[in-house]
mmCIF file of C-alpha atoms and ligand atoms in Angstrom:
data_model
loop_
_atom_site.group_PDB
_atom_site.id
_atom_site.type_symbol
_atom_site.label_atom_id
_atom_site.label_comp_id
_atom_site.label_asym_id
_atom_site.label_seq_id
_atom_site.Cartn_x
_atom_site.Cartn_y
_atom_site.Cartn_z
ATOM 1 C CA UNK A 957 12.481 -17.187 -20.977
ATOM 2 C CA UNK A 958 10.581 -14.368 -19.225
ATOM 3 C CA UNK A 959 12.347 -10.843 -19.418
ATOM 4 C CA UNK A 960 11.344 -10.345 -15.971
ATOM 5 C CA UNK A 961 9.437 -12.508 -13.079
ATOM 6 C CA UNK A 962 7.453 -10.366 -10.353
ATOM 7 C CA UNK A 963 6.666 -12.074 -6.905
ATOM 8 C CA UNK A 964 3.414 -10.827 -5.586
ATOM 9 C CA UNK A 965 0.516 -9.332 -6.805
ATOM 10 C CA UNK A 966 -0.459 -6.607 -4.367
ATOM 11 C CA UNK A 967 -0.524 -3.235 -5.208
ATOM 12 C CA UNK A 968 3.528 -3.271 -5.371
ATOM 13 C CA UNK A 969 3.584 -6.198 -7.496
ATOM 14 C CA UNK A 970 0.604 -5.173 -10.160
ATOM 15 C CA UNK A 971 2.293 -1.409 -10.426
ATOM 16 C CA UNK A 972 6.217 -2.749 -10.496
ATOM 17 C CA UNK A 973 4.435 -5.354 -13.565
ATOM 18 C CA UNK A 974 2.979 -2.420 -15.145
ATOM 19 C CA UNK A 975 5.744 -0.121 -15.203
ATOM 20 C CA UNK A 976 7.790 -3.111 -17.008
ATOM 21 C CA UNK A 977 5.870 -3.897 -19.090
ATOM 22 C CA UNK A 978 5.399 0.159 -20.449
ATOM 23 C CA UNK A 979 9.009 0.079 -20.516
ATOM 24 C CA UNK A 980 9.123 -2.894 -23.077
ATOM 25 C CA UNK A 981 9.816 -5.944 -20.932
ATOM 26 C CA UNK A 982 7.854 -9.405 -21.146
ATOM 27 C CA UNK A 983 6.317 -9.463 -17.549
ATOM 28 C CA UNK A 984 5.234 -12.823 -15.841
ATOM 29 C CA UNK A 985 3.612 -12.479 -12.287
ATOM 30 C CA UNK A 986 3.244 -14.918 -9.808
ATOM 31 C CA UNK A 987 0.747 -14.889 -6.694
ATOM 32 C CA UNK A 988 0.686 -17.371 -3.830
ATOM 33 C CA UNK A 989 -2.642 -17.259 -3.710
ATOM 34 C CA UNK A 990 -5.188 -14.313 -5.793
ATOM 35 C CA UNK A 991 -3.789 -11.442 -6.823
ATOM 36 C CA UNK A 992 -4.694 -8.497 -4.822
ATOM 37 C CA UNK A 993 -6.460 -10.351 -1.640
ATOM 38 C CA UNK A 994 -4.275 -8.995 0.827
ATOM 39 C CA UNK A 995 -2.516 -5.797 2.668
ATOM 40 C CA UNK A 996 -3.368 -3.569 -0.537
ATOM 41 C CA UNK A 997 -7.207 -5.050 -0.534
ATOM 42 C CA UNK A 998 -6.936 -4.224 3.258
ATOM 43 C CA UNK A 999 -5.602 -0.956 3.687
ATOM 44 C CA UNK A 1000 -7.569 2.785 3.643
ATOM 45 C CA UNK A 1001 -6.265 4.006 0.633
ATOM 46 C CA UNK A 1002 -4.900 7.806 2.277
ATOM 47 C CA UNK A 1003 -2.423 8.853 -0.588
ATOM 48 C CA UNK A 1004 0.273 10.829 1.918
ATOM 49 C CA UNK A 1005 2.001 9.412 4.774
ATOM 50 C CA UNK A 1006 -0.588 10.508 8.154
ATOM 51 C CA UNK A 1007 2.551 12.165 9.725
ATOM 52 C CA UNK A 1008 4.904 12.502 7.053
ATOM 53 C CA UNK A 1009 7.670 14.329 9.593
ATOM 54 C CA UNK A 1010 8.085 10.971 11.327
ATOM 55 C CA UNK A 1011 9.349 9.052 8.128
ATOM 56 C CA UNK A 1012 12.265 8.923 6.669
ATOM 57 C CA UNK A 1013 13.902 10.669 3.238
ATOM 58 C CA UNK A 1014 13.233 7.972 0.820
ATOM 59 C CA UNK A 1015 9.568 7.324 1.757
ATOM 60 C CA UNK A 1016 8.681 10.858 1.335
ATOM 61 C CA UNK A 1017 10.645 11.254 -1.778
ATOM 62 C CA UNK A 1018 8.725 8.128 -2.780
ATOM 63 C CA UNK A 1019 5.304 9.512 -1.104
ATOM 64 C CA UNK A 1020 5.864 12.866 -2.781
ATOM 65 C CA UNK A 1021 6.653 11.378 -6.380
ATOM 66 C CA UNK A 1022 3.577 9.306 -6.096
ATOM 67 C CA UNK A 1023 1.286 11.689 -5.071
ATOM 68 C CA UNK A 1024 1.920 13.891 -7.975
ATOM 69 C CA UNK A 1025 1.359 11.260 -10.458
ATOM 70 C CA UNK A 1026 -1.365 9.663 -8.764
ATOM 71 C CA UNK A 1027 -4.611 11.367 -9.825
ATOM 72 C CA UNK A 1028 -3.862 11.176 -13.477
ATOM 73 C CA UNK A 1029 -2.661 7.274 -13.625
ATOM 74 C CA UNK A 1030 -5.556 6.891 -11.904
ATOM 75 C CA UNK A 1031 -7.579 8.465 -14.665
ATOM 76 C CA UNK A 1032 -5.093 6.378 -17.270
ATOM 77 C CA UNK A 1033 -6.830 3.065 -15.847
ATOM 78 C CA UNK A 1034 -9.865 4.241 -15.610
ATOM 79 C CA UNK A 1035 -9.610 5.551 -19.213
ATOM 80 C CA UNK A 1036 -7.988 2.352 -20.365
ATOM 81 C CA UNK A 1037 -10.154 -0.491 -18.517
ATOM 82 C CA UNK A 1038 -13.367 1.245 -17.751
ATOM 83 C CA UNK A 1039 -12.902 0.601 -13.668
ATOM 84 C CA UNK A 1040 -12.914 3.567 -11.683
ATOM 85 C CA UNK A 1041 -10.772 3.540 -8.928
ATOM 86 C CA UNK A 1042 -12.435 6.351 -7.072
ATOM 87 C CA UNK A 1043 -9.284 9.092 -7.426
ATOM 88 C CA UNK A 1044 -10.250 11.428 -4.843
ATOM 89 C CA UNK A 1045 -8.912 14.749 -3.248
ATOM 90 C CA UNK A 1046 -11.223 15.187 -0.133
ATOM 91 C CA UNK A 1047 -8.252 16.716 1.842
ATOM 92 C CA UNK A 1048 -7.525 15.437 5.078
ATOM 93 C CA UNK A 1049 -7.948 17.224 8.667
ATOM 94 C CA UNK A 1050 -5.437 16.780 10.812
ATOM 95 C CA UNK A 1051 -6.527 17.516 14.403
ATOM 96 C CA UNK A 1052 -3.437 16.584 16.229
ATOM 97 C CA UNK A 1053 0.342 17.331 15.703
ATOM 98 C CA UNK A 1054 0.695 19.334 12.984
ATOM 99 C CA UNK A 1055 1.463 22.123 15.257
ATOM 100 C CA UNK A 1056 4.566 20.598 16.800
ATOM 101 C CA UNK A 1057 7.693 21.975 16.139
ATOM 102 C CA UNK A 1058 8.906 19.276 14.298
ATOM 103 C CA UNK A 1059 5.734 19.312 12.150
ATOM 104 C CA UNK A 1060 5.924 23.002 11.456
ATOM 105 C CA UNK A 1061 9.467 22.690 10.420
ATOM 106 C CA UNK A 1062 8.879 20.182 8.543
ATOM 107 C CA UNK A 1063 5.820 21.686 6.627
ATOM 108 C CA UNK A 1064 7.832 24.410 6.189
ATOM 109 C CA UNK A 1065 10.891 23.008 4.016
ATOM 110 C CA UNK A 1066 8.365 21.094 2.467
ATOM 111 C CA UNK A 1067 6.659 24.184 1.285
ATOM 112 C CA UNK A 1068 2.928 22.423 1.952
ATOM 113 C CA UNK A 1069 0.732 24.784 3.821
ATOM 114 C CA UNK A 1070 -3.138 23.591 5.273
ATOM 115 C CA UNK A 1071 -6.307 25.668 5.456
ATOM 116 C CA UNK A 1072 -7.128 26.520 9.369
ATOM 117 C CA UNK A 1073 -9.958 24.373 10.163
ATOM 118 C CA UNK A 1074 -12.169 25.045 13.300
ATOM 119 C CA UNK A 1075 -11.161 21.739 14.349
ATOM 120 C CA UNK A 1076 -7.315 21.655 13.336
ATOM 121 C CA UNK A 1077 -5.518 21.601 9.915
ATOM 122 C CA UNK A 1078 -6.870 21.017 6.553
ATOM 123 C CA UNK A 1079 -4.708 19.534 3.896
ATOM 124 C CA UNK A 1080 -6.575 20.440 0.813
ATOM 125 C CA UNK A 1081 -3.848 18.438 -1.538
ATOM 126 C CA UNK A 1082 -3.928 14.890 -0.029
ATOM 127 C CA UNK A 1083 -6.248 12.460 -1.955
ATOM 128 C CA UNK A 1084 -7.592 8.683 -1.194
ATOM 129 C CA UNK A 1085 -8.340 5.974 -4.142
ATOM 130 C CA UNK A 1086 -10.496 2.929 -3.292
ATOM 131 C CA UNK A 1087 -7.966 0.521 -3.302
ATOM 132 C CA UNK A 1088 -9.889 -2.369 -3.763
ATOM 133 C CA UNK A 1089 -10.989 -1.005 -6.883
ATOM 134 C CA UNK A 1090 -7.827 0.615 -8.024
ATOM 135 C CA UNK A 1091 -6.504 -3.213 -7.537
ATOM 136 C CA UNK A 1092 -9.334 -4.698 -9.592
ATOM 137 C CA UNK A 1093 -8.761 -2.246 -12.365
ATOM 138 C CA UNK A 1094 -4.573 -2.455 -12.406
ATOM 139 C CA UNK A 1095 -5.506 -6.283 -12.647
ATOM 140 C CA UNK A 1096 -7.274 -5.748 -15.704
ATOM 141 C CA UNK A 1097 -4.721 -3.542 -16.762
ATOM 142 C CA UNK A 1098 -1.817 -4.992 -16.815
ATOM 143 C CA UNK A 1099 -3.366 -8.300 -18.624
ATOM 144 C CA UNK A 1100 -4.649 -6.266 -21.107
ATOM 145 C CA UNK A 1101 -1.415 -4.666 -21.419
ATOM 146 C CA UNK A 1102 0.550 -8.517 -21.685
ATOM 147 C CA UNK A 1103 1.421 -9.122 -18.382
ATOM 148 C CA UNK A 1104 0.895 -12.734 -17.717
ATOM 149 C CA UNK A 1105 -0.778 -13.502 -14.038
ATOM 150 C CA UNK A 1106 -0.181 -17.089 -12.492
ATOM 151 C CA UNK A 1107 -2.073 -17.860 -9.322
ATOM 152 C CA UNK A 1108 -1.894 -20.051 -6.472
ATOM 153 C CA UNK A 1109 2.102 -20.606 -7.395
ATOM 154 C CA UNK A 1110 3.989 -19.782 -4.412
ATOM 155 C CA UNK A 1111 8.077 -18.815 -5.056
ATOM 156 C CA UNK A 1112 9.870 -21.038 -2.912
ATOM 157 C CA UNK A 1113 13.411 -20.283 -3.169
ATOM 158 C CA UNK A 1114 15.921 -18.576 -6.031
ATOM 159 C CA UNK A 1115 17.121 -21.039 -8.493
ATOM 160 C CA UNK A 1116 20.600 -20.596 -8.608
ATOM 161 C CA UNK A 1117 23.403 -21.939 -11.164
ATOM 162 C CA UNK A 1118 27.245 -21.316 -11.466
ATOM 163 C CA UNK A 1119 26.400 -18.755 -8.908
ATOM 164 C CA UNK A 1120 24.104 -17.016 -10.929
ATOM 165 C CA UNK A 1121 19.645 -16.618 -10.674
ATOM 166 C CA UNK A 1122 18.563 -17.929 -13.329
ATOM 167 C CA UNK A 1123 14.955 -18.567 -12.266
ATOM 168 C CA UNK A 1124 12.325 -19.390 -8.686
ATOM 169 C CA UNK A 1125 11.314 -22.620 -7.801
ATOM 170 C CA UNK A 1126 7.769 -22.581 -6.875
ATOM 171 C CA UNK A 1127 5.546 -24.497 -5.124
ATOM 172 C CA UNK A 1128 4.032 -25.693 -8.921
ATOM 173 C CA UNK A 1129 7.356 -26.014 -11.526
ATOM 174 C CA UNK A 1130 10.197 -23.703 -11.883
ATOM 175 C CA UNK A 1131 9.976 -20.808 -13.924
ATOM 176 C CA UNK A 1132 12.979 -18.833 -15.689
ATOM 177 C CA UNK A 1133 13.809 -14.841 -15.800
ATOM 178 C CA UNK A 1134 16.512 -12.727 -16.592
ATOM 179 C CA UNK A 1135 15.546 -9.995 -13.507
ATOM 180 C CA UNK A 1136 13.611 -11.426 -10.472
ATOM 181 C CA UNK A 1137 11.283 -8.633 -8.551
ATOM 182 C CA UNK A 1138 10.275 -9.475 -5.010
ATOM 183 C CA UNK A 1139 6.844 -7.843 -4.315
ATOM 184 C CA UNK A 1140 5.945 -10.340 -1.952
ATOM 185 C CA UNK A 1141 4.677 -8.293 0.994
ATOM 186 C CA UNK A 1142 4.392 -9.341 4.575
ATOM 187 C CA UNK A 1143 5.262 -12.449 3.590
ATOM 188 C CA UNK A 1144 8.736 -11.778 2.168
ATOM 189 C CA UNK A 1145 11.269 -13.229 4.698
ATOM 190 C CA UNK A 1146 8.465 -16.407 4.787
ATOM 191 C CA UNK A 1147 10.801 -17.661 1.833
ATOM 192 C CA UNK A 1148 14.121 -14.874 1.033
ATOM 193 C CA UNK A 1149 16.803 -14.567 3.682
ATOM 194 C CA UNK A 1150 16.550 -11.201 4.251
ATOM 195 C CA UNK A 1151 19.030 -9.086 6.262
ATOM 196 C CA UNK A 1152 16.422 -6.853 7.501
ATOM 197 C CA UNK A 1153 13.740 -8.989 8.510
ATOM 198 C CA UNK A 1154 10.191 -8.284 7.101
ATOM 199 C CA UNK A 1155 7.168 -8.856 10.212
ATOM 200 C CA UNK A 1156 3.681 -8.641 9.133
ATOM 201 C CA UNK A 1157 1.976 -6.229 11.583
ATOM 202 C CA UNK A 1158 -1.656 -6.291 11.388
ATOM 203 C CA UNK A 1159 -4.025 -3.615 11.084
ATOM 204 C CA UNK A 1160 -7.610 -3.715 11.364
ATOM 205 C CA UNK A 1161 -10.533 -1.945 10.040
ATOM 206 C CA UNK A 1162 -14.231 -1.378 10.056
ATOM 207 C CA UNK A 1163 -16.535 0.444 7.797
ATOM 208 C CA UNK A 1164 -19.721 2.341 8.820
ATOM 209 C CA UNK A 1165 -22.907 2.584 6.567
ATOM 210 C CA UNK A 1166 -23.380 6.683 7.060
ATOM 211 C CA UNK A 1167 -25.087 9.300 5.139
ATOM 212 C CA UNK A 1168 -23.173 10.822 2.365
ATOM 213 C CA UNK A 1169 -21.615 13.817 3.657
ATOM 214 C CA UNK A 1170 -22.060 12.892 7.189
ATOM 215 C CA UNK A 1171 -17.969 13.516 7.076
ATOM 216 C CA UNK A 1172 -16.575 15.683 3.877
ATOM 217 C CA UNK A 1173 -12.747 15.130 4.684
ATOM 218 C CA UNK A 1174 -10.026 12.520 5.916
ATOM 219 C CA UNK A 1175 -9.813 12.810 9.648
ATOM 220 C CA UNK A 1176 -6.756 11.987 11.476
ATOM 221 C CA UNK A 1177 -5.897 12.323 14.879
ATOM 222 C CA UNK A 1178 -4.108 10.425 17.614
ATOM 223 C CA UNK A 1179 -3.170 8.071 14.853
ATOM 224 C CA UNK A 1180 -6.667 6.714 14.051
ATOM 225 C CA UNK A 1181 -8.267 7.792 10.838
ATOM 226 C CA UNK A 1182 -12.394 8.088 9.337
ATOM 227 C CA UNK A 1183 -12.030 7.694 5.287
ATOM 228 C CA UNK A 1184 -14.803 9.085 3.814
ATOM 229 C CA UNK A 1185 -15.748 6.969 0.838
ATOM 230 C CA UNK A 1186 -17.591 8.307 -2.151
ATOM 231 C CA UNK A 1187 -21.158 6.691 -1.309
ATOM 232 C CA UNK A 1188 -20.976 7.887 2.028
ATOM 233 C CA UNK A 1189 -19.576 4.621 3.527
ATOM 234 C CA UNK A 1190 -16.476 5.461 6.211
ATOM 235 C CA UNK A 1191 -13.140 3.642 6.854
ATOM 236 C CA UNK A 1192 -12.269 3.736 10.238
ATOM 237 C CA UNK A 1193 -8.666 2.575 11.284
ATOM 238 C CA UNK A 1194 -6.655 1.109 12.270
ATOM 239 C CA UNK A 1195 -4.874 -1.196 14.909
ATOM 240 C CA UNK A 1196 -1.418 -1.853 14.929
ATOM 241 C CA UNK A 1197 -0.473 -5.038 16.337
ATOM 242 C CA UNK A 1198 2.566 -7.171 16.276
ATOM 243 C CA UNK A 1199 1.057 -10.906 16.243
ATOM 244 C CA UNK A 1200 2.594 -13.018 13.284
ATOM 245 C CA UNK A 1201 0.264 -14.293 11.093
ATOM 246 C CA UNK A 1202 -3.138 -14.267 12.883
ATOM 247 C CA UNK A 1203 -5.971 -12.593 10.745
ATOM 248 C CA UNK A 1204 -8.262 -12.875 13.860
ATOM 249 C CA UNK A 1205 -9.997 -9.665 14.261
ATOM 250 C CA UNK A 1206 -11.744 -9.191 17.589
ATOM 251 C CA UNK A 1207 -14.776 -7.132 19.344
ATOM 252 C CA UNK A 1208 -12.845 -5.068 21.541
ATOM 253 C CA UNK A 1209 -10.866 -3.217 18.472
ATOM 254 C CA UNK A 1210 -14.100 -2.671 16.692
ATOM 255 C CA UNK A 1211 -15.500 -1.169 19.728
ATOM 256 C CA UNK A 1212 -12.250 1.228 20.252
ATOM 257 C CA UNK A 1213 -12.724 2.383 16.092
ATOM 258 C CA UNK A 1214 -16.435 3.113 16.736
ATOM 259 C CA UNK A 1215 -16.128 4.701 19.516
ATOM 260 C CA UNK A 1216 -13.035 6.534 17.924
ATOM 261 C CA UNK A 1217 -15.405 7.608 15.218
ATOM 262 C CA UNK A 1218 -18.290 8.338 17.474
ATOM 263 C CA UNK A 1219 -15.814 10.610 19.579
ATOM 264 C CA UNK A 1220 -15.434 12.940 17.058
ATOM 265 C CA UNK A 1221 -18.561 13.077 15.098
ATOM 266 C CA UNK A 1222 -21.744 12.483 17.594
ATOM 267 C CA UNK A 1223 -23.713 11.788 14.602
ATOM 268 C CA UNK A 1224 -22.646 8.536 13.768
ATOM 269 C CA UNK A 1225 -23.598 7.251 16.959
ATOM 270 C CA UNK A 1226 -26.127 4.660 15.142
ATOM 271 C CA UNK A 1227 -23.993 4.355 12.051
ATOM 272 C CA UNK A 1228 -24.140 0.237 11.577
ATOM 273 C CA UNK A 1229 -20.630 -1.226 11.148
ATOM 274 C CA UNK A 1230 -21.051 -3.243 8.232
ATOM 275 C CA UNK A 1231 -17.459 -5.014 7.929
ATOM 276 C CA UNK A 1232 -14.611 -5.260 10.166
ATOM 277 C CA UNK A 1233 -11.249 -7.218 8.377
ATOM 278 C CA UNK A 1234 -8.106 -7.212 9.399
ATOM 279 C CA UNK A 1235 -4.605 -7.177 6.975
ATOM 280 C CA UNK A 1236 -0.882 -7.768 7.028
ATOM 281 C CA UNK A 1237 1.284 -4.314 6.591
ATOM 282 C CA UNK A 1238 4.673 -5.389 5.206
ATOM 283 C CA UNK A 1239 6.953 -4.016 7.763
ATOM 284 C CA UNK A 1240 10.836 -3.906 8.118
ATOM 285 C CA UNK A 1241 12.602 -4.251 11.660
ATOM 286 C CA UNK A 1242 14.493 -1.116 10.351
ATOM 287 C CA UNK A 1243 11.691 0.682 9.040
ATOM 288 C CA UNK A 1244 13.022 1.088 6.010
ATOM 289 C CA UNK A 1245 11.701 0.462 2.584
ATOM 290 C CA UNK A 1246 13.395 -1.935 0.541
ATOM 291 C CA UNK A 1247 14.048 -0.680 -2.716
ATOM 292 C CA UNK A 1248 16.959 -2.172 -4.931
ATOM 293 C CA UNK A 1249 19.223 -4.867 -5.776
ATOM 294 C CA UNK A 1250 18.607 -8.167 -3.589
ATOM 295 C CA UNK A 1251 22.235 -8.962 -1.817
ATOM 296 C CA UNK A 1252 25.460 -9.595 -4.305
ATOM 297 C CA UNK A 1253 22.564 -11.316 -7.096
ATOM 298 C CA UNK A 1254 22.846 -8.383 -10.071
ATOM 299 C CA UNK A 1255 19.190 -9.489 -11.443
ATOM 300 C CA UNK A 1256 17.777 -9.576 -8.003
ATOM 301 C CA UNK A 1257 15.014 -6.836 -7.070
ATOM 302 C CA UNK A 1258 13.510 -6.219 -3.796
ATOM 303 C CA UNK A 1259 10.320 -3.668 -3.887
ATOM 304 C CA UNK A 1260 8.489 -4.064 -0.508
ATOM 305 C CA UNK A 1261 9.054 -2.870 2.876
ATOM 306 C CA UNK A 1262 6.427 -0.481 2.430
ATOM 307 C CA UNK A 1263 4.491 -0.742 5.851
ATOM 308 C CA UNK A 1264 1.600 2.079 6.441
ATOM 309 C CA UNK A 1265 2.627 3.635 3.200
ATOM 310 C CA UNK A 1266 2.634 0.917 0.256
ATOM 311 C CA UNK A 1267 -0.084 1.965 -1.833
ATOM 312 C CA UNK A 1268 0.730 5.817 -1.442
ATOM 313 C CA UNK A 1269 4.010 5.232 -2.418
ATOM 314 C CA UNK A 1270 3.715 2.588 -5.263
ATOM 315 C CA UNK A 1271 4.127 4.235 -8.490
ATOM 316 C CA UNK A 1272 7.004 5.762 -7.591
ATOM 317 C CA UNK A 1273 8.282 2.689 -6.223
ATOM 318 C CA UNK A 1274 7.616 0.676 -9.389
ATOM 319 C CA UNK A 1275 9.234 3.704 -11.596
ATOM 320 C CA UNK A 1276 12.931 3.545 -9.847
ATOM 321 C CA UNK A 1277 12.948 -0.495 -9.735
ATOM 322 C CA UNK A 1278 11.816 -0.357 -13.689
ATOM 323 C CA UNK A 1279 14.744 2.281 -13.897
ATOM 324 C CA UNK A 1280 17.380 0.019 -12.427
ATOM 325 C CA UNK A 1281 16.208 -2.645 -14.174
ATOM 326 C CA UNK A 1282 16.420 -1.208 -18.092
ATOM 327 C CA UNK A 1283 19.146 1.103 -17.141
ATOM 328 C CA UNK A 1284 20.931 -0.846 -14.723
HETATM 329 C C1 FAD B 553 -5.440 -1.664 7.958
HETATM 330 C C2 FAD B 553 -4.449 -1.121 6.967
HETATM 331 C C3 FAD B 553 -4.572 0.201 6.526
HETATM 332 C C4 FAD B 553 -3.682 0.705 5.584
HETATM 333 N N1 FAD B 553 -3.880 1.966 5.085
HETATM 334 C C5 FAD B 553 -3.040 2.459 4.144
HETATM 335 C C6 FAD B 553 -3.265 3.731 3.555
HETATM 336 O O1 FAD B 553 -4.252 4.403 3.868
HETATM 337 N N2 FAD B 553 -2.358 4.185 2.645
HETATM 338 C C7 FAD B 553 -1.262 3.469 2.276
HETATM 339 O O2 FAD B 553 -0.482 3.947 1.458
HETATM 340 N N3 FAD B 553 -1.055 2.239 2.798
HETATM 341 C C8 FAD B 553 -1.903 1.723 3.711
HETATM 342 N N4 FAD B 553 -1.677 0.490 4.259
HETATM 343 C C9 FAD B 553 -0.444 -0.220 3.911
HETATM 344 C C10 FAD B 553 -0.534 -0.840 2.540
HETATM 345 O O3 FAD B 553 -1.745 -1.544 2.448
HETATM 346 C C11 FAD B 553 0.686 -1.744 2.304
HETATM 347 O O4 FAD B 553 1.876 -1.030 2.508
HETATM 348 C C12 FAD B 553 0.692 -2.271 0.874
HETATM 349 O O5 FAD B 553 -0.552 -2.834 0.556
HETATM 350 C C13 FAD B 553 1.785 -3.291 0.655
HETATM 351 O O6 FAD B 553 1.633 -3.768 -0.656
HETATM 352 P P1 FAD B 553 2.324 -5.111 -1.127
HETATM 353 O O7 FAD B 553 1.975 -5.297 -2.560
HETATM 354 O O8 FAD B 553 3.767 -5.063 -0.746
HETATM 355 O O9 FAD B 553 1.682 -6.239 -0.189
HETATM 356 P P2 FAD B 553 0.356 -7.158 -0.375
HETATM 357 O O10 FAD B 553 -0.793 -6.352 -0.835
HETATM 358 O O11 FAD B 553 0.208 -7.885 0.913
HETATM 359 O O12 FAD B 553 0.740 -8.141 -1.534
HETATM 360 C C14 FAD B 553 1.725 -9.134 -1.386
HETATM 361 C C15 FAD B 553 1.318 -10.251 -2.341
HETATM 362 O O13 FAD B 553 2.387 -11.186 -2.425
HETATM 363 C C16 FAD B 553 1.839 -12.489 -2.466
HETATM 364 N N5 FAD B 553 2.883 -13.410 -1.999
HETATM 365 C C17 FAD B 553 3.456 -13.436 -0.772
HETATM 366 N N6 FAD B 553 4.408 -14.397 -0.722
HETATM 367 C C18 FAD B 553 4.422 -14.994 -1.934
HETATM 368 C C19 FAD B 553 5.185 -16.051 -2.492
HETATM 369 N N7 FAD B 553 6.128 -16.700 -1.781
HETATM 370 N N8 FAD B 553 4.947 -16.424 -3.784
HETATM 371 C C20 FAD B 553 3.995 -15.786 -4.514
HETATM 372 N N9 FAD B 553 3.236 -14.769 -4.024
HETATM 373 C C21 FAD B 553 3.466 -14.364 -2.756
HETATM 374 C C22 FAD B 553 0.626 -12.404 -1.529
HETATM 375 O O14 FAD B 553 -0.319 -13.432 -1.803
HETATM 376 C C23 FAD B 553 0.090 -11.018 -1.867
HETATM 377 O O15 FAD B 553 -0.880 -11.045 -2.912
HETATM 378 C C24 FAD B 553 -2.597 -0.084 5.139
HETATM 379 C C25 FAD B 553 -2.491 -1.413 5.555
HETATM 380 C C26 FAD B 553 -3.412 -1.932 6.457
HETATM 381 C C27 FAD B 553 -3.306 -3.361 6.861
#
């Protein structure tokens, strides 16, 4: 029997495993399909909510908590695996908003001040990792730390007896647990009964081939966002669009990110766009993040829910779920 059976092995899923797994337990992890193909492989990798005033308590206790930790587990993986996952505080300029009442009140009780910027306010604090790279390394990672990985095994339903979970049924053989996480993403309500439903709302992206330097910070404004990577390559996102399951990504929302990026730096006018993908943000009809016990089940976790924010907040997210868990 498995202490402790994680469904999903995005960025939730791999960190939740992790955290377990430091905190003693025998940690099996199941994917669907490979681990870390989706929503966290997708996403920018912006380590802070883009307007934290419009989110709730609990995601920017969870945002907050993460973001302090961030930079040094970061340097913990890289240290332990020998993948860097590209930690890095370029600071992010926000050109909209942040002067809005609501903003500055918030800012203010949050005691987190910004640099004037000729072009709006600069957040010297906030930080990006290259999620695709954090994911390969956390892979790595947690198998090295005992964590087993089974792919292409989808959960199908709890496996309940006397009333009680004793296991998921899965799409390959049934497989035992004394605690049950569910990290499974978009696709959570595809196979849970959950109260508050859990849509997938896609987002998509392209990256530019530009000169190093060509932008030095994260740039947000009007909700679109240029991610300036290390080697000079830039994120620019992202769409929001309510569609089900369709990974379709089309010309007219490429053309609306270039010429979002274009907009506000003229240089990049002939920057080629070398990739445009699209991914599945795990979002709850509430907008809440689902963080706890699953229902009445007592060994039932959910850890997902996390929408725009899931890779920001994931450490944090993993620590209190690993908390309930060995403390109950
Ligand atoms: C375009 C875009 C930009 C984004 N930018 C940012 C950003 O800058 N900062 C930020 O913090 N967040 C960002 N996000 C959001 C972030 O990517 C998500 O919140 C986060 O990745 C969710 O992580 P997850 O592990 O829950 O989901 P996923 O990464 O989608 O992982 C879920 C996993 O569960 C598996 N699974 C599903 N169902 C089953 C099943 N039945 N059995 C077994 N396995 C199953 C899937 O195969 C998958 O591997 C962005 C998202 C998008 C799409």
């Amino acid at each position: 029997m498995s202490d402790c059976l994680v469904i999903g092995g995005g960025i939730i899923g791999m960190m939740t495993a992790r955290s377990l797994s430091l905190a003693g337990a025998k940690v099996t992890l199941l994917d669907q399909q490979q681990c870390a193909l989706e929503s966290s492989w997708a996403g920018g990798g912006i380590i802070s909510p883009l307007y934290p005033w419009r989110y709730d308590k609990l995601i920017n206790e969870l945002s907050s908590a993460s973001q302090a930790v961030y930079g040094q587990l970061c340097a913990q993986i890289f240290e332990d695996t020998g993948l860097d996952p590209e930690y890095l505080k370029s600071g992010l300029l926000m050109m909209d908003e942040f002067g809005t009442p609501k903003a500055s009140a918030w800012l203010k009780t949050h005691h987190l001040n910004y640099e004037n910027h000729p072009r709006g306010a600069l957040f010297t604090q906030i930080a990006q990792v290259r999620n695709p790279r954090l994911l390969k390394a956390l892979k790595v990672d947690i198998i090295n730390k005992g964590v087993v990985i089974i792919e292409q095994t989808k959960a199908e339903q709890l496996l309940i007896k006397a009333g009680q979970v004793i296991g998921v049924k899965t799409n390959q053989q049934d497989y035992l647990a004394d605690h049950i996480v569910v990290c499974s993403g978009a696709w959570s309500s595809q196979w849970l009964k959950l109260k508050d439903e859990i849509l997938p709302i896609k987002g998509q992206m392209i990256v530019l081939k530009a000169e190093p330097s060509a932008v030095s910070h994260i740039v947000l404004d009007q909700g679109r966002y240029i991610i300036p990577r290390k080697d000079g390559r830039l994120l620019v996102g992202s769409s929001m669009q309510n569609v089900g399951f369709d990974r379709s990504t089309d010309q007219q929302t490429r053309q609306s990110l270039q010429d979002f990026a274009v907009s506000r730096f003229s240089q990049l006018a002939k920057a080629k766009v070398e990739h445009h993908w699209s991914g599945f943000r795990p979002a709850s009809r509430s907008g809440k993040v689902m963080l706890g016990r699953f229902g009445k089940f007592e060994n039932v976790y959910l850890n997902t829910g996390h929408f725009r924010n899931g890779l920001n907040m994931a450490p944090e997210s993993a620590k209190r779920i690993t908390q309930l868990i060995i403390h109950q």
